[in-house]
Short mmCIF file of C-alpha atoms and ligand atoms in Angstrom, two decimals:
data_model
loop_
_atom_site.label_atom_id
_atom_site.label_comp_id
_atom_site.label_asym_id
_atom_site.label_seq_id
_atom_site.Cartn_x
_atom_site.Cartn_y
_atom_site.Cartn_z
CA MET A 29 -30.30 -5.86 15.36
CA ARG A 30 -33.20 -5.35 17.58
CA LEU A 31 -33.75 -8.74 19.11
CA GLY A 32 -36.76 -8.93 21.44
CA ALA A 33 -37.88 -11.33 24.13
CA GLY A 34 -41.01 -12.51 22.35
CA ALA A 35 -41.36 -15.39 19.90
CA ALA A 36 -42.79 -14.44 16.52
CA ALA A 37 -41.50 -15.74 13.22
CA ALA A 38 -38.92 -13.88 11.26
CA GLY A 39 -39.18 -13.23 7.53
CA ASP A 40 -36.17 -14.42 5.58
CA ALA A 41 -36.26 -12.18 2.57
CA ALA A 42 -33.20 -9.95 2.81
CA LYS A 43 -33.59 -6.19 2.66
CA VAL A 44 -31.17 -4.68 0.22
CA THR A 45 -29.71 -1.21 0.75
CA TRP A 46 -27.49 0.38 -1.88
CA LEU A 47 -24.44 1.92 -0.38
CA GLU A 48 -23.70 5.44 -1.22
CA PRO A 49 -20.34 5.90 -3.07
CA ALA A 50 -17.88 7.23 -0.42
CA LYS A 51 -17.71 10.93 0.02
CA LEU A 52 -14.31 11.20 -1.46
CA ARG A 53 -11.79 12.61 0.94
CA ALA A 54 -10.26 13.95 -2.27
CA ALA A 55 -10.29 17.69 -3.08
CA PRO A 56 -13.37 18.76 -4.89
CA ASN A 57 -13.50 18.48 -8.62
CA PRO A 58 -12.12 20.33 -10.53
CA VAL A 59 -8.88 20.47 -8.59
CA ALA A 60 -7.10 23.76 -8.70
CA PRO A 61 -4.20 23.59 -11.25
CA SER A 62 -1.74 24.29 -8.33
CA ASP A 63 -3.00 21.09 -6.70
CA THR A 64 -2.34 18.83 -9.67
CA VAL A 65 -0.34 15.77 -8.59
CA ARG A 66 2.30 15.01 -11.21
CA PHE A 67 3.20 11.33 -11.10
CA ALA A 68 5.36 8.76 -12.72
CA SER A 69 4.90 5.01 -12.81
CA ILE A 70 7.67 2.60 -11.89
CA GLY A 71 6.62 -0.89 -13.07
CA THR A 72 3.86 -0.84 -15.70
CA GLY A 73 2.97 -4.47 -16.07
CA VAL A 74 -0.61 -5.67 -15.51
CA ARG A 75 -1.19 -3.83 -12.28
CA GLY A 76 1.03 -0.82 -13.02
CA CYS A 77 -1.11 -0.05 -16.12
CA GLU A 78 -4.28 -0.44 -14.15
CA ASP A 79 -2.95 1.86 -11.49
CA LEU A 80 -1.91 4.54 -13.89
CA LYS A 81 -5.28 4.34 -15.59
CA THR A 82 -6.98 4.67 -12.20
CA ALA A 83 -4.73 7.65 -11.26
CA LEU A 84 -5.52 9.39 -14.56
CA SER A 85 -9.26 8.86 -13.97
CA CYS A 86 -8.99 10.83 -10.65
CA PRO A 87 -9.28 14.64 -10.72
CA GLY A 88 -6.13 16.68 -10.66
CA THR A 89 -3.45 14.25 -11.91
CA GLU A 90 -0.87 14.44 -14.65
CA MET A 91 1.43 11.63 -15.69
CA VAL A 92 4.93 12.87 -16.63
CA ALA A 93 7.13 9.77 -17.12
CA THR A 94 7.22 6.06 -16.96
CA CYS A 95 9.76 3.33 -16.13
CA ASP A 96 9.75 -0.39 -16.76
CA LEU A 97 12.34 -3.04 -17.60
CA TYR A 98 10.55 -4.45 -20.69
CA ASP A 99 10.11 -2.38 -23.88
CA GLY A 100 6.65 -3.80 -24.43
CA ARG A 101 5.47 -2.41 -21.14
CA LEU A 102 6.92 1.08 -21.79
CA ILE A 103 4.80 1.03 -24.89
CA ALA A 104 1.73 -0.29 -23.02
CA ALA A 105 2.06 2.44 -20.41
CA GLN A 106 2.02 5.15 -23.00
CA GLU A 107 -0.90 3.51 -24.76
CA VAL A 108 -2.92 3.56 -21.47
CA ALA A 109 -1.85 7.18 -20.79
CA GLN A 110 -2.72 8.03 -24.40
CA LYS A 111 0.38 10.22 -24.80
CA GLN A 112 4.07 10.00 -25.41
CA LEU A 113 6.05 10.03 -22.25
CA PRO A 114 9.73 10.11 -21.38
CA THR A 115 10.64 6.47 -20.66
CA THR A 116 13.52 4.81 -18.80
CA LYS A 117 14.56 1.39 -17.50
CA ASP A 118 16.34 2.96 -14.54
CA TYR A 119 13.89 4.09 -11.84
CA ARG A 120 16.59 6.46 -10.39
CA ALA A 121 16.15 8.62 -13.46
CA ILE A 122 12.43 9.06 -12.40
CA LEU A 123 13.42 9.98 -8.92
CA ASP A 124 15.92 12.58 -10.23
CA ARG A 125 13.15 14.42 -12.10
CA LYS A 126 11.99 17.65 -10.41
CA ASP A 127 8.53 17.50 -12.10
CA VAL A 128 7.60 14.29 -10.29
CA ASP A 129 5.58 14.74 -7.02
CA ALA A 130 4.65 11.13 -6.51
CA VAL A 131 5.45 7.64 -7.89
CA ILE A 132 3.34 4.55 -8.28
CA VAL A 133 5.45 1.51 -7.56
CA ALA A 134 4.03 -1.67 -9.22
CA THR A 135 7.12 -3.79 -9.57
CA PRO A 136 7.42 -7.39 -8.34
CA ASP A 137 7.49 -7.43 -4.57
CA HIS A 138 11.26 -8.00 -4.11
CA TRP A 139 11.82 -4.47 -5.49
CA HIS A 140 9.24 -2.60 -3.39
CA ALA A 141 11.51 -1.77 -0.41
CA LYS A 142 14.54 -0.40 -2.27
CA ILE A 143 12.46 1.75 -4.66
CA VAL A 144 10.19 3.05 -1.84
CA GLU A 145 13.17 3.90 0.37
CA ASP A 146 14.96 5.66 -2.62
CA ALA A 147 11.81 7.50 -3.56
CA CYS A 148 11.26 8.76 0.03
CA ALA A 149 14.87 9.98 0.12
CA ALA A 150 14.33 11.78 -3.13
CA GLY A 151 11.37 13.61 -1.64
CA LYS A 152 8.65 11.66 -3.56
CA ASP A 153 5.37 10.48 -2.12
CA VAL A 154 4.62 6.91 -2.96
CA TYR A 155 1.75 4.68 -3.85
CA CYS A 156 3.26 1.20 -3.39
CA GLU A 157 1.43 -1.88 -4.45
CA LYS A 158 0.60 -4.67 -2.03
CA PRO A 159 2.05 -6.55 -0.34
CA MET A 160 4.18 -3.76 1.02
CA SER A 161 7.31 -5.82 1.80
CA HIS A 162 9.10 -8.88 0.60
CA THR A 163 10.57 -9.63 4.10
CA VAL A 164 9.94 -8.45 7.60
CA GLU A 165 13.18 -6.41 7.64
CA ASP A 166 12.08 -4.65 4.43
CA GLY A 167 8.79 -3.59 6.00
CA PHE A 168 10.39 -1.80 8.96
CA ALA A 169 12.93 -0.20 6.69
CA MET A 170 10.05 1.20 4.67
CA VAL A 171 8.21 2.43 7.69
CA ALA A 172 11.39 4.23 8.84
CA ALA A 173 12.03 5.71 5.43
CA ALA A 174 8.55 7.20 5.23
CA GLN A 175 8.90 8.64 8.69
CA ARG A 176 12.49 9.90 8.28
CA HIS A 177 11.65 11.80 5.07
CA ASN A 178 8.13 12.79 6.07
CA ARG A 179 6.62 11.20 3.00
CA ILE A 180 3.14 9.90 2.28
CA VAL A 181 3.52 6.23 1.60
CA GLN A 182 0.27 4.51 0.81
CA VAL A 183 0.06 0.74 0.22
CA GLY A 184 -2.18 -0.45 -2.57
CA SER A 185 -4.64 -2.80 -0.82
CA GLN A 186 -7.74 -1.07 -2.14
CA ARG A 187 -10.19 -2.79 0.30
CA ARG A 188 -8.85 -0.31 2.89
CA SER A 189 -10.87 2.37 1.08
CA GLY A 190 -13.83 0.24 -0.07
CA ILE A 191 -17.33 1.30 0.98
CA VAL A 192 -18.43 -2.25 1.67
CA TYR A 193 -15.62 -2.76 4.21
CA ALA A 194 -16.32 0.64 5.73
CA LYS A 195 -20.00 -0.38 6.21
CA ALA A 196 -18.87 -3.74 7.67
CA ARG A 197 -16.65 -1.81 10.15
CA GLU A 198 -19.51 0.44 11.11
CA ILE A 199 -21.81 -2.53 11.75
CA LEU A 200 -19.23 -4.35 13.88
CA ALA A 201 -18.37 -1.26 15.82
CA SER A 202 -22.10 -0.58 16.55
CA GLY A 203 -22.21 -3.85 18.52
CA ALA A 204 -24.80 -5.36 16.19
CA LEU A 205 -22.73 -8.46 15.73
CA GLY A 206 -22.29 -8.98 19.46
CA GLN A 207 -18.91 -10.50 20.52
CA VAL A 208 -16.88 -11.54 17.50
CA THR A 209 -14.52 -14.42 18.20
CA ALA A 210 -14.17 -16.07 14.75
CA ILE A 211 -13.62 -14.93 11.17
CA GLU A 212 -13.01 -16.90 7.97
CA ALA A 213 -11.96 -15.66 4.56
CA TRP A 214 -10.88 -17.13 1.30
CA ILE A 215 -10.10 -16.56 -2.35
CA ASP A 216 -10.12 -19.69 -4.48
CA ARG A 217 -9.40 -20.08 -8.25
CA ASN A 218 -9.29 -22.86 -10.78
CA ASP A 219 -7.63 -21.67 -13.98
CA ALA A 220 -4.12 -21.24 -15.37
CA SER A 221 -4.17 -17.42 -15.15
CA GLY A 222 -5.41 -17.57 -11.58
CA ALA A 223 -2.42 -19.93 -10.93
CA TRP A 224 -0.10 -17.27 -12.46
CA GLN A 225 0.74 -19.19 -15.67
CA TYR A 226 0.63 -15.97 -17.69
CA PRO A 227 1.43 -16.12 -21.38
CA ILE A 228 4.99 -14.89 -22.30
CA PRO A 229 5.08 -12.29 -25.06
CA PRO A 230 6.94 -13.59 -28.22
CA ASP A 231 9.44 -10.69 -28.14
CA ALA A 232 10.63 -11.36 -24.61
CA ASN A 233 14.42 -11.63 -24.68
CA GLU A 234 17.50 -10.08 -23.16
CA LYS A 235 17.46 -7.13 -25.63
CA THR A 236 13.90 -6.09 -24.79
CA ILE A 237 14.17 -6.89 -20.99
CA ASP A 238 16.76 -5.59 -18.47
CA TRP A 239 17.16 -8.99 -16.82
CA ASN A 240 19.90 -8.03 -14.44
CA GLN A 241 17.91 -5.11 -13.07
CA PHE A 242 14.90 -7.45 -12.64
CA LEU A 243 16.93 -9.72 -10.44
CA GLY A 244 18.13 -6.82 -8.30
CA SER A 245 19.34 -8.19 -4.98
CA ALA A 246 17.97 -11.70 -5.82
CA ARG A 247 20.32 -14.57 -6.76
CA LYS A 248 22.03 -14.07 -10.18
CA ARG A 249 20.73 -16.43 -12.86
CA PRO A 250 20.70 -16.75 -16.66
CA PHE A 251 17.78 -15.04 -18.49
CA ASP A 252 14.53 -16.82 -17.75
CA ALA A 253 11.38 -15.23 -19.28
CA SER A 254 9.22 -17.50 -17.12
CA ARG A 255 10.69 -16.04 -13.90
CA PHE A 256 10.29 -12.52 -15.31
CA PHE A 257 6.56 -12.82 -16.23
CA ARG A 258 5.56 -15.39 -13.70
CA TRP A 259 7.57 -14.04 -10.77
CA ARG A 260 4.70 -14.80 -8.20
CA CYS A 261 5.68 -18.51 -8.51
CA PHE A 262 9.03 -17.91 -6.93
CA GLN A 263 9.92 -17.05 -3.36
CA GLU A 264 12.85 -14.96 -4.54
CA TYR A 265 10.50 -12.30 -6.02
CA GLY A 266 7.15 -12.86 -4.42
CA GLU A 267 5.41 -14.49 -1.37
CA GLY A 268 3.18 -16.94 -3.15
CA LEU A 269 -0.44 -17.00 -2.24
CA PRO A 270 -0.18 -15.05 1.06
CA GLY A 271 1.67 -12.08 -0.55
CA ASP A 272 -0.66 -12.14 -3.58
CA LEU A 273 -4.02 -12.81 -2.14
CA TYR A 274 -4.03 -13.17 1.74
CA VAL A 275 -2.94 -9.58 1.93
CA HIS A 276 -6.34 -8.52 0.44
CA LEU A 277 -8.18 -10.69 2.88
CA LEU A 278 -6.14 -9.51 5.79
CA THR A 279 -6.66 -5.85 4.76
CA GLY A 280 -10.42 -6.52 4.83
CA VAL A 281 -10.31 -8.37 8.21
CA LEU A 282 -8.17 -5.69 9.88
CA THR A 283 -10.35 -2.88 8.38
CA ILE A 284 -13.61 -4.48 9.65
CA THR A 285 -12.22 -5.19 13.12
CA GLY A 286 -10.25 -1.99 13.51
CA ILE A 287 -7.04 -3.77 14.26
CA ASN A 288 -3.66 -2.43 13.29
CA ALA A 289 -1.13 -5.00 14.52
CA PRO A 290 0.42 -8.32 13.46
CA PRO A 291 -1.21 -11.51 14.64
CA ALA A 292 0.30 -13.20 17.69
CA ARG A 293 0.63 -16.53 15.98
CA ALA A 294 0.04 -18.24 12.67
CA LEU A 295 -0.17 -21.92 11.70
CA SER A 296 -0.30 -22.94 8.02
CA THR A 297 -0.66 -26.18 6.09
CA GLY A 298 -1.09 -26.80 2.36
CA GLY A 299 0.92 -28.08 -0.48
CA LEU A 300 1.90 -27.99 -4.15
CA PHE A 301 -0.55 -30.50 -5.60
CA ARG A 302 -1.16 -29.52 -9.20
CA TRP A 303 0.72 -26.56 -10.75
CA LYS A 304 4.07 -28.37 -10.84
CA ASP A 305 5.65 -26.05 -13.36
CA GLY A 306 8.99 -25.41 -11.46
CA ARG A 307 7.41 -23.02 -8.94
CA ASP A 308 8.58 -23.21 -5.35
CA VAL A 309 5.41 -22.06 -3.66
CA PRO A 310 2.26 -24.07 -2.73
CA ASP A 311 -1.00 -23.94 -4.81
CA LEU A 312 -3.08 -24.51 -1.66
CA ILE A 313 -2.49 -22.79 1.68
CA TRP A 314 -4.60 -22.67 4.76
CA THR A 315 -3.70 -20.59 7.84
CA LEU A 316 -5.09 -20.14 11.27
CA TYR A 317 -4.26 -16.74 12.76
CA GLU A 318 -4.50 -15.73 16.43
CA TYR A 319 -5.42 -12.07 17.03
CA PRO A 320 -5.96 -11.15 20.64
CA ASP A 321 -9.82 -11.14 20.67
CA PHE A 322 -10.57 -13.42 17.72
CA ARG A 323 -9.15 -16.13 15.52
CA VAL A 324 -9.05 -16.18 11.74
CA ALA A 325 -9.13 -19.14 9.36
CA MET A 326 -7.80 -18.06 5.89
CA ARG A 327 -7.40 -20.08 2.79
CA CYS A 328 -6.32 -19.72 -0.87
CA ASN A 329 -6.80 -22.69 -3.21
CA LEU A 330 -5.75 -22.69 -6.83
CA ASN A 331 -7.48 -26.03 -7.44
CA ASN A 332 -11.14 -25.21 -7.04
CA GLU A 333 -12.99 -22.06 -7.98
CA SER A 334 -15.08 -20.16 -5.43
CA PRO A 335 -17.50 -17.83 -7.26
CA ALA A 336 -16.53 -14.87 -5.05
CA ASP A 337 -14.04 -13.82 -2.46
CA VAL A 338 -15.66 -14.29 0.89
CA THR A 339 -15.01 -12.86 4.37
CA ARG A 340 -17.34 -14.08 7.13
CA VAL A 341 -17.48 -12.67 10.61
CA PHE A 342 -19.14 -14.69 13.36
CA GLY A 343 -20.61 -12.74 16.23
CA THR A 344 -22.77 -13.83 19.13
CA LYS A 345 -25.67 -11.80 17.78
CA ALA A 346 -25.19 -11.99 14.03
CA THR A 347 -23.10 -13.23 11.17
CA LEU A 348 -21.57 -10.71 8.77
CA GLU A 349 -20.60 -11.88 5.30
CA VAL A 350 -18.79 -9.83 2.62
CA ARG A 351 -19.09 -11.63 -0.73
CA GLY A 352 -17.54 -9.64 -3.50
CA GLU A 353 -19.16 -6.17 -3.22
CA THR A 354 -22.17 -7.41 -1.26
CA LEU A 355 -22.44 -7.37 2.53
CA THR A 356 -25.10 -9.43 4.36
CA VAL A 357 -25.92 -9.38 8.06
CA THR A 358 -27.88 -12.34 9.33
CA PRO A 359 -29.01 -12.15 12.90
CA GLN A 360 -28.79 -15.10 15.16
CA ASP A 361 -31.93 -16.15 17.06
CA THR A 362 -30.78 -15.62 20.59
CA ARG A 363 -34.23 -15.43 22.19
CA PRO A 364 -34.31 -17.63 25.30
CA GLN A 365 -35.66 -21.14 24.79
CA PRO A 366 -36.40 -23.79 27.38
CA GLU A 367 -33.71 -26.53 27.44
CA SER A 368 -34.84 -29.60 25.51
CA TYR A 369 -31.88 -31.83 24.40
CA SER A 370 -30.10 -32.11 27.73
CA ILE A 371 -33.25 -32.97 29.81
CA PHE A 372 -34.05 -36.03 27.75
CA GLY A 373 -32.16 -38.10 30.26
CA TRP A 374 -34.09 -36.77 33.21
CA PRO A 375 -37.00 -38.57 34.86
CA GLU A 376 -40.26 -37.18 33.53
CA LYS A 377 -41.19 -35.62 36.88
CA LEU A 378 -38.00 -33.55 37.12
CA ARG A 379 -38.29 -32.58 33.43
CA ASN A 380 -41.78 -31.32 33.90
CA GLU A 381 -40.85 -29.41 37.01
CA TYR A 382 -37.90 -27.81 35.19
CA LEU A 383 -40.20 -26.78 32.27
CA LYS A 384 -42.77 -25.40 34.63
CA GLU A 385 -40.16 -23.41 36.46
CA TRP A 386 -38.71 -22.13 33.16
CA ARG A 387 -42.07 -20.97 31.94
CA SER A 388 -42.83 -19.21 35.18
CA GLN A 389 -39.61 -17.23 34.71
CA HIS A 390 -40.13 -16.59 30.97
CA ARG A 391 -43.65 -15.36 30.55
CA GLU A 392 -45.37 -15.65 27.16
CA PRO A 393 -45.54 -12.23 25.67
CA GLY A 394 -49.03 -10.70 25.63
CA PRO A 395 -50.88 -9.57 22.51
CA GLY A 396 -48.79 -6.95 20.71
CA GLN A 397 -45.68 -7.73 22.73
CA TYR A 398 -44.13 -10.15 20.32
CA SER A 399 -40.90 -9.11 18.76
CA VAL A 400 -39.14 -10.61 15.86
CA VAL A 401 -35.66 -11.57 15.02
CA GLU A 402 -34.67 -8.93 12.41
CA GLU A 403 -34.47 -10.34 8.90
CA ALA A 404 -31.18 -10.51 7.10
CA GLN A 405 -30.03 -7.21 5.67
CA THR A 406 -27.93 -6.81 2.57
CA PHE A 407 -25.90 -3.84 1.59
CA GLN A 408 -24.56 -3.56 -1.93
CA ALA A 409 -22.06 -1.28 -3.64
CA PRO A 410 -23.55 0.41 -6.73
CA PRO A 411 -22.94 -1.21 -10.14
CA GLY A 412 -19.56 -0.39 -11.54
CA TYR A 413 -18.22 0.66 -8.18
CA GLU A 414 -14.38 0.41 -8.04
CA ASP A 415 -12.71 0.58 -4.57
CA GLN A 416 -9.38 1.22 -6.23
CA ILE A 417 -10.57 4.59 -7.41
CA ASP A 418 -11.51 5.59 -3.91
CA HIS A 419 -8.13 4.27 -2.76
CA MET A 420 -6.21 6.25 -5.30
CA ASN A 421 -8.24 9.38 -4.58
CA ASN A 422 -7.49 8.96 -0.89
CA PHE A 423 -3.80 8.76 -1.71
CA LEU A 424 -3.93 11.88 -3.91
CA GLU A 425 -5.75 13.76 -1.22
CA SER A 426 -3.05 12.78 1.35
CA VAL A 427 -0.44 14.06 -1.06
CA ARG A 428 -2.20 17.39 -1.39
CA THR A 429 -3.11 17.92 2.27
CA ARG A 430 -0.32 15.93 4.00
CA ARG A 431 -3.06 14.25 6.00
CA PRO A 432 -1.87 10.64 6.89
CA SER A 433 -2.77 8.00 4.38
CA VAL A 434 -5.69 5.59 4.93
CA GLU A 435 -3.23 2.79 4.46
CA ASP A 436 0.07 4.08 5.60
CA ALA A 437 3.34 2.03 5.80
CA VAL A 438 2.61 0.96 9.41
CA PHE A 439 -0.65 -0.65 8.42
CA GLY A 440 0.76 -2.05 5.29
CA ASN A 441 3.70 -3.48 7.25
CA HIS A 442 1.23 -5.28 9.64
CA THR A 443 -0.74 -6.99 6.90
CA ALA A 444 2.57 -7.94 5.17
CA ILE A 445 4.00 -9.43 8.35
CA ALA A 446 0.92 -11.66 8.64
CA CYS A 447 1.65 -12.88 5.10
CA HIS A 448 5.24 -13.57 6.00
CA MET A 449 4.07 -15.43 9.09
CA ALA A 450 1.77 -17.69 7.10
CA ASN A 451 4.80 -18.55 4.78
CA TYR A 452 7.16 -19.03 7.74
CA SER A 453 4.80 -21.56 9.25
CA TYR A 454 4.20 -23.28 5.97
CA PHE A 455 7.84 -23.63 4.88
CA ASN A 456 9.24 -24.38 8.39
CA LYS A 457 6.37 -26.67 9.40
CA THR A 458 5.98 -24.88 12.73
CA VAL A 459 3.81 -22.33 14.50
CA ALA A 460 5.02 -18.82 13.58
CA THR A 461 5.04 -16.45 16.57
CA TRP A 462 5.38 -12.70 16.38
CA ASP A 463 8.07 -11.34 18.65
CA GLU A 464 7.20 -7.65 19.05
CA ALA A 465 10.33 -6.80 21.11
CA ASP A 466 12.61 -8.27 18.43
CA LYS A 467 10.35 -7.32 15.52
CA ALA A 468 10.88 -10.76 14.17
CA ILE A 469 9.10 -14.05 13.49
CA LYS A 470 10.20 -16.85 15.74
CA GLY A 471 9.48 -20.56 15.28
N1 LIG B 626 -3.82 -4.24 -5.66
C1 LIG B 626 -4.06 -5.19 -6.46
O1 LIG B 626 -5.24 -5.65 -6.55
C2 LIG B 626 -2.98 -5.79 -7.24
C3 LIG B 626 -3.34 -6.63 -8.37
C4 LIG B 626 -2.26 -7.19 -9.08
C5 LIG B 626 -0.97 -6.98 -8.68
N2 LIG B 626 -0.69 -6.16 -7.62
C6 LIG B 626 0.77 -5.97 -7.17
O2 LIG B 626 1.34 -5.08 -8.14
C7 LIG B 626 2.71 -5.40 -8.35
C8 LIG B 626 2.96 -5.75 -9.81
O3 LIG B 626 2.25 -6.90 -10.22
P1 LIG B 626 1.96 -7.13 -11.71
O4 LIG B 626 0.86 -8.22 -11.74
O5 LIG B 626 1.60 -5.84 -12.45
O6 LIG B 626 3.28 -7.70 -12.24
P2 LIG B 626 3.82 -7.68 -13.70
O7 LIG B 626 4.90 -8.77 -13.78
O8 LIG B 626 2.72 -7.68 -14.71
O9 LIG B 626 4.57 -6.22 -13.83
C9 LIG B 626 5.65 -5.86 -13.03
C10 LIG B 626 6.49 -4.93 -13.83
O10 LIG B 626 7.46 -4.44 -13.08
C11 LIG B 626 8.64 -4.21 -13.90
N3 LIG B 626 9.86 -4.11 -13.04
C12 LIG B 626 10.43 -5.12 -12.32
N4 LIG B 626 11.51 -4.64 -11.70
C13 LIG B 626 11.57 -3.34 -11.94
C14 LIG B 626 12.43 -2.38 -11.56
N5 LIG B 626 13.45 -2.52 -10.75
N6 LIG B 626 12.20 -1.00 -12.03
C15 LIG B 626 11.13 -0.87 -12.84
N7 LIG B 626 10.31 -1.80 -13.27
C16 LIG B 626 10.51 -2.98 -12.79
C17 LIG B 626 8.64 -5.38 -14.80
O11 LIG B 626 9.35 -5.01 -15.96
C18 LIG B 626 7.14 -5.58 -15.03
O12 LIG B 626 6.72 -5.07 -16.28
C19 LIG B 626 2.94 -6.57 -7.40
O13 LIG B 626 3.47 -6.04 -6.19
C20 LIG B 626 1.66 -7.17 -7.16
O14 LIG B 626 1.47 -7.79 -5.92
C21 LIG B 626 -1.69 -5.62 -6.90
#
């Protein structure tokens, strides 16, 4: 932003710049056969099938096996892979296979830690879906497992690799926004699917689903298809809106600001107002986060649709907004102006003297010396751009080169902790404080 001292009008039509698709960190195409990453999927529900499709669209991959607890999903995975694969309902059989280099873990969140730890111990690299952890303790155990076994563990928050967020980061780091003290971000929905009321397949029963394995370390209960397919609604398996959606917003915020740490404090409010279907998580949550240099207001509402996910960064020189795959930077007009409002209460004589003095110190620019407030600039990802492809390619490249992942377990742990803090504050009706020494949330 080149803001000048003069006073000419600014145009308000935004310039649009198409962002170049990222220069993939991945090895060039075609990948040498010896660099082929042989992977298996653990959990092939909605996201697991998307992930395996994404992985297969990346150069130098081969899918060798698949694991899920429901027969229908073992079929679905093979349909997406377009080939017959060895299948199992026991993920340990996948980890025993010598032909598996890496696993994609897309199970419900309460299973992430155990499977990731076992996979690391078995010498596999891991792409683990977001949010990385179900509890704070899980997260640190996962970080330790990745380090102990020297494994690539990448968390699947694809904004971390997105070109729009990379551009936003570059703009903030350039100083163009000035001092950033406030950020707001939200994802809002208004439909049954958005509120996780997914349909239950008609063949769902204890013969087609390994219910006990689904429960894992969670409380034992009789078979309940609703819990199996709508697990996000229950704290035993998910983390409600923070674990499902805040984590994407937080990944964006931390990527743009270059922060890799938990927030100092979090304060949430919200409630379960509408989707009273037996769930034990809210359908509206609002959280204020304290990071050292800025504050964040975050919201997810399942009771009103917002056309796009939005992250807005407020700087002293400009406002940056990411709306879907579009980034707009709107400069603030910070050119000096004589005070007007606060001198209304002055006697006319003093007011006129003040204005005279101000004008003598702020000379009118001469001809040709006017400068303008730059117009808003918009940056747009190309049509069809998918950040998840960049994210998966980044993972595959880390597997091949052993270069650290763009979203390693440490970063994934930090965004997950922020989700847990939002829930801690909501459920305990208190401010959640991060205790770095104890690696724990305190009330
Ligand atoms: N990155 C993203 O944009 C994104 C989008 C959606 C979901 N997700 C994440 O992906 C994960 C899966 O979500 P989903 O929507 O696909 O859920 P889902 O319910 O559709 O699928 C989960 C699958 O995991 C299987 N499973 C459960 N426990 C298992 C175990 N112990 N071993 C093997 N399989 C097991 C289930 O049988 C089920 O088919 C979650 O962590 C979710 O937060 C990420």
